[in-house]
CSV table of C-alpha atoms in Angstrom, one decimal:
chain,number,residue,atom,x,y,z
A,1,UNK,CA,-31.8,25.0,24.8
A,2,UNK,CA,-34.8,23.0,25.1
A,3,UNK,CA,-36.2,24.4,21.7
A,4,UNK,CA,-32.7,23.3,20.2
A,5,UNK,CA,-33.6,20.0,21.7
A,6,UNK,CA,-36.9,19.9,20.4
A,7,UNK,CA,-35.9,20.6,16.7
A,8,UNK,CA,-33.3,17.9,16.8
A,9,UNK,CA,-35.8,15.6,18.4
A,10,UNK,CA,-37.9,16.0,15.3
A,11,UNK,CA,-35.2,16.2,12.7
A,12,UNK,CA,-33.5,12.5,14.4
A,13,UNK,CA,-37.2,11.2,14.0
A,14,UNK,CA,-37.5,11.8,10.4
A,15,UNK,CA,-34.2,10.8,9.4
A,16,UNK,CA,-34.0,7.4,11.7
A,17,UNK,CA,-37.2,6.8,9.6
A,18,UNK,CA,-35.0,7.1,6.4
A,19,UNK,CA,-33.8,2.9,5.5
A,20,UNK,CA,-31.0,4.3,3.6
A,21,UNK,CA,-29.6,6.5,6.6
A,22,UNK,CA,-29.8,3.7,8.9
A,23,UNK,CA,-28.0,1.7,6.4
A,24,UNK,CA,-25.2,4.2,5.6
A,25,UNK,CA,-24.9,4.9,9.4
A,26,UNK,CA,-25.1,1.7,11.1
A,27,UNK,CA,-24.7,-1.4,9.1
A,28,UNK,CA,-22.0,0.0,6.4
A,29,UNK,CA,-19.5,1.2,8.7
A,30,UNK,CA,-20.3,-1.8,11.2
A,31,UNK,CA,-19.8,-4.7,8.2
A,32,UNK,CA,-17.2,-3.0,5.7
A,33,UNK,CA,-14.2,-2.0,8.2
A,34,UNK,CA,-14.1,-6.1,9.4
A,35,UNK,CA,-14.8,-7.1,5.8
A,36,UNK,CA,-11.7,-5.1,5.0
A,37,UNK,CA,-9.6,-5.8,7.7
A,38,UNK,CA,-10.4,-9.5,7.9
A,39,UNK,CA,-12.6,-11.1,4.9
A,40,UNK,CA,-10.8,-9.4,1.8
A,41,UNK,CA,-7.2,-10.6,3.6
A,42,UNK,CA,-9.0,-14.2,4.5
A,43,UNK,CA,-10.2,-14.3,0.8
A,44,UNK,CA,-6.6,-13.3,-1.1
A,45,UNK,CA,-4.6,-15.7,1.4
A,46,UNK,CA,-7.4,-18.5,0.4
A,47,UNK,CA,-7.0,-17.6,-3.6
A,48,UNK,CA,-3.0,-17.5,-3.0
A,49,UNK,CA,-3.1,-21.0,-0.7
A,50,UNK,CA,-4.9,-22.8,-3.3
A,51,UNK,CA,-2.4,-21.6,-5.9
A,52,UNK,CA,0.3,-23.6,-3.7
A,53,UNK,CA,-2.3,-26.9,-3.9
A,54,UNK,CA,-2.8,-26.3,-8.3
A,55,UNK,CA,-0.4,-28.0,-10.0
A,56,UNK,CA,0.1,-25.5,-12.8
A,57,UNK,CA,1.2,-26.1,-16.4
A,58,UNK,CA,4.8,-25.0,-17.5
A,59,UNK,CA,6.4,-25.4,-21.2
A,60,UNK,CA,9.7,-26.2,-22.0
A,61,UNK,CA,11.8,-25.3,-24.6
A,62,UNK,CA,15.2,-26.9,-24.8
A,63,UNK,CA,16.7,-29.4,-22.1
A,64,UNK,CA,16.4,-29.0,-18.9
A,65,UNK,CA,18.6,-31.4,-16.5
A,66,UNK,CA,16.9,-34.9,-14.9
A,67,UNK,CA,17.6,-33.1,-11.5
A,68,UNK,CA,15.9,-30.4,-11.7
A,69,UNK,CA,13.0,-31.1,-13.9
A,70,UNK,CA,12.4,-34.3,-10.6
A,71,UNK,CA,11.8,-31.1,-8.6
A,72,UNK,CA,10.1,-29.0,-10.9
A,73,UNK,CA,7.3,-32.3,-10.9
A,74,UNK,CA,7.9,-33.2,-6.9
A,75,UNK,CA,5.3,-32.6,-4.5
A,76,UNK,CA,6.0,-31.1,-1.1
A,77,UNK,CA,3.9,-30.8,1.9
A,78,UNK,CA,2.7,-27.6,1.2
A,79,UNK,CA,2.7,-26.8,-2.2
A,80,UNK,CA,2.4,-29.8,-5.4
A,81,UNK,CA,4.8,-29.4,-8.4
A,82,UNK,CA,4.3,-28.0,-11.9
A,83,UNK,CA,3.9,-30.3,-14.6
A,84,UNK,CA,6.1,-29.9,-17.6
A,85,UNK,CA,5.3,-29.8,-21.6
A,86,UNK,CA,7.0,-29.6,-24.3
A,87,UNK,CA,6.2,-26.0,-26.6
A,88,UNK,CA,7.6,-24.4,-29.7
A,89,UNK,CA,7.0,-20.8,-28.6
A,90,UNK,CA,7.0,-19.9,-25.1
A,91,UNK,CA,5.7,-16.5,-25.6
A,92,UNK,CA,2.6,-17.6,-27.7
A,93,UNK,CA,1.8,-20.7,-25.3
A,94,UNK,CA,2.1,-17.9,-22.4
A,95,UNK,CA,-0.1,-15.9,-24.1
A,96,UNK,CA,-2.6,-17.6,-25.3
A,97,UNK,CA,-2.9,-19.7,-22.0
A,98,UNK,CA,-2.6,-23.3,-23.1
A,99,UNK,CA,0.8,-23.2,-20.4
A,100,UNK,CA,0.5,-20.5,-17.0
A,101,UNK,CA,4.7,-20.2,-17.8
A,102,UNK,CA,7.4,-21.6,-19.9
A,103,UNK,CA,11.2,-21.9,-19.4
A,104,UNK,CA,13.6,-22.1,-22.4
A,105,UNK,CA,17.3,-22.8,-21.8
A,106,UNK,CA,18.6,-21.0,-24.3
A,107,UNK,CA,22.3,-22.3,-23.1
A,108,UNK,CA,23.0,-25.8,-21.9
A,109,UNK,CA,22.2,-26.2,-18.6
A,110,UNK,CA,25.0,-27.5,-16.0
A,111,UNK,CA,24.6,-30.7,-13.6
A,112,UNK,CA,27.1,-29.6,-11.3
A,113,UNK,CA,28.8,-26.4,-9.7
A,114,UNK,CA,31.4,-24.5,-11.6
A,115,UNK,CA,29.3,-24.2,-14.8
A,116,UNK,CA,26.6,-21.8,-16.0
A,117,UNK,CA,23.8,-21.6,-18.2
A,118,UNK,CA,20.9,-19.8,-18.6
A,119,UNK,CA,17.6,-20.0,-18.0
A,120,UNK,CA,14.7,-18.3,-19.0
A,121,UNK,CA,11.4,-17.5,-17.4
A,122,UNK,CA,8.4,-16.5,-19.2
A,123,UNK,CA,5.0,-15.5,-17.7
A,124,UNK,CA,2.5,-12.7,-17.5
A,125,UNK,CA,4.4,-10.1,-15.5
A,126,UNK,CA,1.9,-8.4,-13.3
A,127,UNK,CA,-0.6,-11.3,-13.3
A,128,UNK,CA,-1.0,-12.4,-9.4
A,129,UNK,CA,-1.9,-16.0,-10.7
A,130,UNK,CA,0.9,-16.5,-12.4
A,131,UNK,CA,2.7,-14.9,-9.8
A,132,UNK,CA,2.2,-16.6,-7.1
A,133,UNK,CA,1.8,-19.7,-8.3
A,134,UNK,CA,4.0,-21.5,-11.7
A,135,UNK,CA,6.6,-18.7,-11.5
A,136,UNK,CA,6.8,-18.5,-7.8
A,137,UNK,CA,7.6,-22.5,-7.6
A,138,UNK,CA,9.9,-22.1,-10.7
A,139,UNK,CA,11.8,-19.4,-8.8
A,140,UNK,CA,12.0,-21.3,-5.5
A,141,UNK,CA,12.8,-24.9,-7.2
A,142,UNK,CA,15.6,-23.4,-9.4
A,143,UNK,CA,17.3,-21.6,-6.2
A,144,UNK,CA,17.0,-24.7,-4.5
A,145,UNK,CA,18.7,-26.7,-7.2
A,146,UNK,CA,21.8,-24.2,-7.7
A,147,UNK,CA,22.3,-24.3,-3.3
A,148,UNK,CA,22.1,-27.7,-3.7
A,149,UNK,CA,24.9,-27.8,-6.5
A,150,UNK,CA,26.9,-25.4,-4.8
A,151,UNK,CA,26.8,-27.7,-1.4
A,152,UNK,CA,27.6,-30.6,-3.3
A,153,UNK,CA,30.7,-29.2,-4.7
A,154,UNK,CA,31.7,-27.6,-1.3
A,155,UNK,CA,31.5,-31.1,0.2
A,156,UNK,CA,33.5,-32.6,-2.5
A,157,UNK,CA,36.0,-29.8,-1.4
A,158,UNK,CA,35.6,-30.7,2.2
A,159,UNK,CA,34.6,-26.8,2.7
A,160,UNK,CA,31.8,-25.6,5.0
A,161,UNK,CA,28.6,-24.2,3.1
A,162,UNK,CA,29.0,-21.5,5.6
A,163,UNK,CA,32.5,-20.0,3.7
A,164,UNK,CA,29.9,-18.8,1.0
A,165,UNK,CA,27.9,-16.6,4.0
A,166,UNK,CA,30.5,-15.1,6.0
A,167,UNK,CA,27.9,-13.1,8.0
A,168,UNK,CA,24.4,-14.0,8.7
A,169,UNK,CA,22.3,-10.9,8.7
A,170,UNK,CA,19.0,-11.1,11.0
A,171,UNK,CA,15.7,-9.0,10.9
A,172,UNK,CA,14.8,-7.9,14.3
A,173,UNK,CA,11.2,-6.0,14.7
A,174,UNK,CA,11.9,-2.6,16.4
A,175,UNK,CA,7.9,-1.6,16.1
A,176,UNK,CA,5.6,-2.0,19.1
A,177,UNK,CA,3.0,-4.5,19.6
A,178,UNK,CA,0.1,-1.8,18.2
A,179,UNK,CA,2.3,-0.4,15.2
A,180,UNK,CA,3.3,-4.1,14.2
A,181,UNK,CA,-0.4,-5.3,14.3
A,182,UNK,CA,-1.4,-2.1,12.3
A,183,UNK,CA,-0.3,-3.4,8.9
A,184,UNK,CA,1.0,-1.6,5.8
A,185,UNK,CA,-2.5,-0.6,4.9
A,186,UNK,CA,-3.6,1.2,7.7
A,187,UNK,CA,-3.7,4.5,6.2
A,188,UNK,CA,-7.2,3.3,5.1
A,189,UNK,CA,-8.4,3.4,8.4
A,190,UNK,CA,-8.9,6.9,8.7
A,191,UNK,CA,-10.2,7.1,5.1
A,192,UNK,CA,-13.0,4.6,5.8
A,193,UNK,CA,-14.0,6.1,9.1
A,194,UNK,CA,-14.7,9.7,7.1
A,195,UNK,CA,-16.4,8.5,4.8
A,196,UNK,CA,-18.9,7.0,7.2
A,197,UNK,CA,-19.3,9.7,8.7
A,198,UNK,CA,-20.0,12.0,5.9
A,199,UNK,CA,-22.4,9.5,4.3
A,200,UNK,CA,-23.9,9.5,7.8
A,201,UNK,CA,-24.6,13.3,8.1
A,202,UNK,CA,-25.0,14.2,4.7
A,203,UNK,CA,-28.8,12.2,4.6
A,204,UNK,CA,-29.5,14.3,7.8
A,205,UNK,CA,-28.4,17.9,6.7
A,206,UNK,CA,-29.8,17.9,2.9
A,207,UNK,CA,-32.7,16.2,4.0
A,208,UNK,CA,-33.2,18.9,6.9
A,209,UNK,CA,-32.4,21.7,4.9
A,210,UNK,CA,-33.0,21.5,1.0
A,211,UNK,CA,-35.0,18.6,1.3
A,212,UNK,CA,-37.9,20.6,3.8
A,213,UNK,CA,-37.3,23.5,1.2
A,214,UNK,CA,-38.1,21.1,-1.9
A,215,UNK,CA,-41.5,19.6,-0.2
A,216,UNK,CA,-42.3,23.7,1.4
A,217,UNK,CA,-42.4,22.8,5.0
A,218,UNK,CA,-39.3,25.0,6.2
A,219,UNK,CA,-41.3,28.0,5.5
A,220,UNK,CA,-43.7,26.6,7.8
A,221,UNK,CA,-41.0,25.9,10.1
A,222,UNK,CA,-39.5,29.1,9.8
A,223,UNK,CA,-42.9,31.0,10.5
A,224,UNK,CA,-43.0,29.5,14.1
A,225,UNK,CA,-42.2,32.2,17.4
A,226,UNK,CA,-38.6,29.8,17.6
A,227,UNK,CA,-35.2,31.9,16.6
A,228,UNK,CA,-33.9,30.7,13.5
A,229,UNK,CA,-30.8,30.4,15.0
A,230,UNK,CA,-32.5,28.1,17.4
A,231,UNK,CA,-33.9,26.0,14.2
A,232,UNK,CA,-30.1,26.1,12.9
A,233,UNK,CA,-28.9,24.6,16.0
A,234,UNK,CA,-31.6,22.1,16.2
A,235,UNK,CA,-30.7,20.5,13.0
A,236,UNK,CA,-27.1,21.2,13.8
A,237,UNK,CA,-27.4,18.7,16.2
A,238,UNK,CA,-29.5,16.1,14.8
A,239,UNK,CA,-26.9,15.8,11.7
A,240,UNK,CA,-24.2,15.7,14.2
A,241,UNK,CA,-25.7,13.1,16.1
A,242,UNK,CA,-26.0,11.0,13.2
A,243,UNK,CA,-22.6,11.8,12.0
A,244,UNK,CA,-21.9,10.3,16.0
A,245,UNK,CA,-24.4,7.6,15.1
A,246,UNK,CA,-22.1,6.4,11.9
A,247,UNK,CA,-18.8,6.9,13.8
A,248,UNK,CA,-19.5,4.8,16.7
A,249,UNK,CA,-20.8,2.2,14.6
A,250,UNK,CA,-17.1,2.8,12.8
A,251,UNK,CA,-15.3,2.1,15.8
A,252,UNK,CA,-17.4,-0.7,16.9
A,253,UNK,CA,-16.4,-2.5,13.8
A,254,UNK,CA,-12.9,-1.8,13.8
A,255,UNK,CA,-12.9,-3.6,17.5
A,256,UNK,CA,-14.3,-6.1,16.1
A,257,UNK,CA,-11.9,-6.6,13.7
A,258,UNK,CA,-9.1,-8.5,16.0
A,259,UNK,CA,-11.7,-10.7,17.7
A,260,UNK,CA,-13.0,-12.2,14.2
A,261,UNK,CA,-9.5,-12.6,12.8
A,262,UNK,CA,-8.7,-14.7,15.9
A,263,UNK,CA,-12.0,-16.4,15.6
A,264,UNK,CA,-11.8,-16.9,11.6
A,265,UNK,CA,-8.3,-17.5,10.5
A,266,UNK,CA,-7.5,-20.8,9.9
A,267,UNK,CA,-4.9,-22.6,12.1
A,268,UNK,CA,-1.5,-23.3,10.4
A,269,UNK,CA,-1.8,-20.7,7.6
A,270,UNK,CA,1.1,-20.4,5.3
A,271,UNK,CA,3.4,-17.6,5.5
A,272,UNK,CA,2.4,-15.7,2.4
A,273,UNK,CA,-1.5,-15.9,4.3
A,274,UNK,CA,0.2,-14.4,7.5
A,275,UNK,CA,1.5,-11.5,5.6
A,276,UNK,CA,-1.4,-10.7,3.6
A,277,UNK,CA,-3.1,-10.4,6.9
A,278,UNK,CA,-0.8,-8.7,8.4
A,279,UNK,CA,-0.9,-5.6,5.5
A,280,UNK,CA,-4.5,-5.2,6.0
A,281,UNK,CA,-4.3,-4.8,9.8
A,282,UNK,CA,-6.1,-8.1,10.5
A,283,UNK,CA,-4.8,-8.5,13.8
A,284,UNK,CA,-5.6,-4.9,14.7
A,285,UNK,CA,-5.8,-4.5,18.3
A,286,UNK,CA,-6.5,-1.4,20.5
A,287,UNK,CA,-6.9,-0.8,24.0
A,288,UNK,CA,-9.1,1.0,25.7
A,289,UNK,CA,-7.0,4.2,25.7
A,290,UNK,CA,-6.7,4.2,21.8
A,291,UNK,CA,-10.4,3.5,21.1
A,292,UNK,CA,-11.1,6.3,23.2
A,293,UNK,CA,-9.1,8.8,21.1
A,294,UNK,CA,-10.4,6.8,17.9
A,295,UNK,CA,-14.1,8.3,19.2
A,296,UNK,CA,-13.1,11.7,20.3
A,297,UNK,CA,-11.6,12.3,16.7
A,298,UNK,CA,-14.3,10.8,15.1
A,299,UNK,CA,-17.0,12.9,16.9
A,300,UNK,CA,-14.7,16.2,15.7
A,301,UNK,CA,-15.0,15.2,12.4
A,302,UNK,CA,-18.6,14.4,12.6
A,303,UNK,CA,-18.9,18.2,14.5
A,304,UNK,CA,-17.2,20.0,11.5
A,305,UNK,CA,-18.6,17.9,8.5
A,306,UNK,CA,-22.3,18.6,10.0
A,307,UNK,CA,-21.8,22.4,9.9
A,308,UNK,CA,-19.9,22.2,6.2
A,309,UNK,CA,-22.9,20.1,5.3
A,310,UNK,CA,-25.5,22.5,6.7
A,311,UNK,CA,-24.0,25.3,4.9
A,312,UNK,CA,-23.9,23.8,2.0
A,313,UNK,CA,-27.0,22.6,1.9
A,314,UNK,CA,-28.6,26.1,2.3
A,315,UNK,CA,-27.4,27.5,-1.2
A,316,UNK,CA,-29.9,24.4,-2.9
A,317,UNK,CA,-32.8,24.1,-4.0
A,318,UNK,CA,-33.8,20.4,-4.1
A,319,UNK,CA,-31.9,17.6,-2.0
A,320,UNK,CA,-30.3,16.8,-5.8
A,321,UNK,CA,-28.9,20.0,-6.1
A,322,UNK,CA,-27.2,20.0,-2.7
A,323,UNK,CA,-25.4,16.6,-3.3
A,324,UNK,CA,-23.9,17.9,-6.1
A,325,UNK,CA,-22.8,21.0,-3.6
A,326,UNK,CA,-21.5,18.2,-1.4
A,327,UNK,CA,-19.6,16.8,-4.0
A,328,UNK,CA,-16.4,17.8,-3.3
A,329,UNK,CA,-16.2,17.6,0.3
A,330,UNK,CA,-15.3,13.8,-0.9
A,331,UNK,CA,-12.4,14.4,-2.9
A,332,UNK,CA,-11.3,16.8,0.6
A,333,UNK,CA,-11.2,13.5,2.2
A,334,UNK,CA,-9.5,11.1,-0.6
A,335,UNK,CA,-6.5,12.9,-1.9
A,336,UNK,CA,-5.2,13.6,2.4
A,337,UNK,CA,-6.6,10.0,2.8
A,338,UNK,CA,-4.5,8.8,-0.3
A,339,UNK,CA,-1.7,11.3,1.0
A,340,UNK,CA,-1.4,9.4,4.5
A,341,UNK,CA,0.3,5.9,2.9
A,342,UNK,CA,3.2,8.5,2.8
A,343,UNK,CA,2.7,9.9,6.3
A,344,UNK,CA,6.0,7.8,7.0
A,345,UNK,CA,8.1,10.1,4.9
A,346,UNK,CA,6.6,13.2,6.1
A,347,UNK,CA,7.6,15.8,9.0
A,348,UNK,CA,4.0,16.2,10.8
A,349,UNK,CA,4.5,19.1,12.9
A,350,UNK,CA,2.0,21.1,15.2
A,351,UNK,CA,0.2,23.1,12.1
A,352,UNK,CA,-0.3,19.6,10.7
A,353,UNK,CA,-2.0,18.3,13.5
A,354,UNK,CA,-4.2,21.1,13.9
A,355,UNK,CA,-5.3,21.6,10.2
A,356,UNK,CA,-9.2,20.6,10.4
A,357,UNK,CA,-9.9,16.8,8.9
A,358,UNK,CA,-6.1,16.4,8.5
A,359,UNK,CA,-5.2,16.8,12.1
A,360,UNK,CA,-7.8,14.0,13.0
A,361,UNK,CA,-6.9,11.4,10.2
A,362,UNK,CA,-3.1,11.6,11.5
A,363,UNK,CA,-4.5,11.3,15.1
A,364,UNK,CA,-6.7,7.9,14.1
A,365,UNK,CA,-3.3,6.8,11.9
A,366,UNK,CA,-1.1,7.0,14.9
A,367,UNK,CA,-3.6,5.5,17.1
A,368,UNK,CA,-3.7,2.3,14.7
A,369,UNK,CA,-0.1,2.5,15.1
A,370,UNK,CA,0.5,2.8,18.6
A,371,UNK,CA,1.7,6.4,18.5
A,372,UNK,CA,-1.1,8.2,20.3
A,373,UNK,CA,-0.1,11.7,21.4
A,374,UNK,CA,-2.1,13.5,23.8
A,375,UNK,CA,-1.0,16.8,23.0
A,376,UNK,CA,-1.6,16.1,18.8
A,377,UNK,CA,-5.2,14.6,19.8
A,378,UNK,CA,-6.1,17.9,21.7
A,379,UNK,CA,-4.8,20.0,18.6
A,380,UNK,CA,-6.6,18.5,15.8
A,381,UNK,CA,-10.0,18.7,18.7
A,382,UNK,CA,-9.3,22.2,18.7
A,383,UNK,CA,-9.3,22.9,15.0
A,384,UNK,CA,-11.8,20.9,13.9
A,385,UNK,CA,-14.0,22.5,16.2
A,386,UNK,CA,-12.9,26.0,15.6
A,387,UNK,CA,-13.4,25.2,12.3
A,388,UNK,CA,-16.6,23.6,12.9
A,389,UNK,CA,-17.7,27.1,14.6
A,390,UNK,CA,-16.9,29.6,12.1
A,391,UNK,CA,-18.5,27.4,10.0
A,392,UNK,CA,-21.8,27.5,12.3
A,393,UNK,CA,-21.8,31.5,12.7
A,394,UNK,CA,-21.5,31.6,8.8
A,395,UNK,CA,-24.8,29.2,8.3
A,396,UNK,CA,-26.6,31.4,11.1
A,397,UNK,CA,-26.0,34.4,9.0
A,398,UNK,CA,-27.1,32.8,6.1
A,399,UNK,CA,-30.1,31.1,7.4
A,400,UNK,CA,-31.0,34.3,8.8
A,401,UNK,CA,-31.3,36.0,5.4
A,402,UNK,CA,-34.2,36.1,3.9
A,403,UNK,CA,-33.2,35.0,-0.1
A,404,UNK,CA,-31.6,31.9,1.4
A,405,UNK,CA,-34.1,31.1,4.3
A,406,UNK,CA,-36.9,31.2,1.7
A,407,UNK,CA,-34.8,30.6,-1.9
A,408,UNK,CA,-36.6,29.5,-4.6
């Protein structure tokens, strides 16, 4: 054991040497899970608010009644009006962006309930500008004007506005505190959080490994009285321990996501900033408990990523040609990653749990949710570190062989 410790000792000294591992284990997953969580969220509710404070540009094709086109121009409290122009073609003025919509009443347009007419609404479909700023307050000024119409001509009646809504249907959040906080975009979590840890441990092993083969000092290594299983283990560890390094880094910035949304989100945000906060999982908070599980899964996957990077990194030559080895380990991580925004829809039973890297990406999902499960976080333990040891016993043999230990 203490010649295990002695390798990893001077394989954790050379790579905590290494700028770029540092950066890739420390400061990336410390500064991009908040950035995610909390900046990008601030940043889109910021762009979106100030659409509500632009008074954007809408043609006008046809006549549009004194009424509405007074709201249409009217400022509110929290959003200004549009201001209105006269065009030929709404399609072209759209297009080429002299207007951000146009409206064309292709039908006269009523002044009072019991009419119709139509209306019509052209803007870039798609286009998050346009979107959420000329055709949202088009939308919302017209549906305003037609309730208002309506309830005129119900009071004229002497009937209540409430005959048109016989029942009142009400939205009542069955989610826990945790699961509600998580947002819709939580399935990223997990994604993030592996990719830290691969770009972690992947400096360590290739540099360990192809990298002392490429400069000719793991033959020198190799000729020393130590086991080369002992050597195996050595830098075994040290990549794991970085792996560790990058996932506690991980789950240190993902604590810190909830304290610097408190600390940065501006007080009376509209509703459209709340929500966009709330998707990204801004106001992500775990306890103890869920952190906890967050780690133990995280060191797993650290475990079985350092022995799949070890044994990769054997069959290379040159640090080059083991990245390109390591290539695909990626894409084992994005398509389940990309997989889990529909983890909702599937049946996740015991095998699930206990697939290696799958298992542990539906244990950090459920932990963001509040639907931590002992027994599911002790499966996907146990088979990412099965895994993790056949994967070890088939780099022993490997190293042990003397066309790999000494490939040229």
């Amino acid at each position: 054991m203490a010649s295990v410790w002695t390798v990893a000792k001077q394989e954790l000294l050379t790579t905590l040497r290494d700028r770029r591992t540092l950066t890739s284990s420390i400061l990336i997953p410390l500064l991009l899970i908040p950035l995610f969580t909390v900046g990008l969220p601030l940043l889109l509710g910021t762009l979106l608010g100030g659409q509500a404070q632009t008074r954007q540009t809408v043609g006008v094709v046809g006549k549009l009644p004194d009424a509405l086109r007074n709201q249409l121009t009217l400022d509110s409290k929290t959003e200004k009006g549009v201001r209105l122009v006269s065009v030929t073609d709404p399609t072209a003025a759209v297009q080429k962006g002299d207007v951000d919509a146009a409206l064309k009443a292709t039908t006269p347009l009523p002044s009072e309930a019991g009419k119709s007419g139509t209306l019509q609404l052209f803007y870039k479909v798609g286009n998050l500008k346009a979107e959420s700023g000329a055709a949202s307050k088009v939308r919302s000024v017209v549906q305003t004007y037609n309730k208002d119409l309506v309830s005129k001509k119900l009071a004229e009646l002497k009937l209540s506005p409430a005959l048109l809504t016989p029942i009142t249907l009400s939205t009542v959040n069955a989610s826990n505190a945790v699961e509600a906080s998580s947002g819709q975009l939580a399935f990223i979590i997990p994604f993030f959080m592996l990719q830290f840890i691969l770009a972690g441990a992947t400096a360590a092993a290739t540099d360990s490994t192809a990298g002392e083969r490429e400069r000719g000092t793991l033959e020198a290594l190799l000729a020393t009285p130590a086991p080369r299983s002992t050597v195996l283990m050595g830098k075994l560890v040290a990549t794991t321990l970085t792996g560790l390094l990058a996932a506690a880094f991980s789950v240190i910035g993902l604590s810190l996501s909830a304290p610097l949304a408190l600390l940065l989100t501006p007080a009376g945000q509209s509703a459209s900033q709340s929500a966009i906060q709330q998707a990204f999982g801004g106001s992500l908070a775990l306890g103890p408990a869920g952190f906890g599980a967050v780690l133990l899964a995280a060191a797993s996957v650290a475990l079985l990523l350092s022995a799949a990077l070890l044994t990769l990194s054997l069959f290379a030559r040159s640090v080059k040609e083991a990245q390109t080895y390591i290539a695909p380990l990626t894409i084992l991580i994005i398509l389940p990653a990309v997989m889990l925004q529909y983890a909702d829809f599937l049946k996740t039973g015991a095998g699930l749990y206990a697939a290696p890297l799958i298992g542990s990406m539906l244990v950090i999902l459920d932990t963001v949710k509040g639907a931590l499960s002992g027994p599911h976080l002790l499966l996907s333990l146990g088979g990412n570190v099965l895994a993790a040891g056949a994967l070890t016993l088939l780099a022993t043999r490997l190293f042990g062989r003397e066309g790999v230990a000494f490939k040229k």
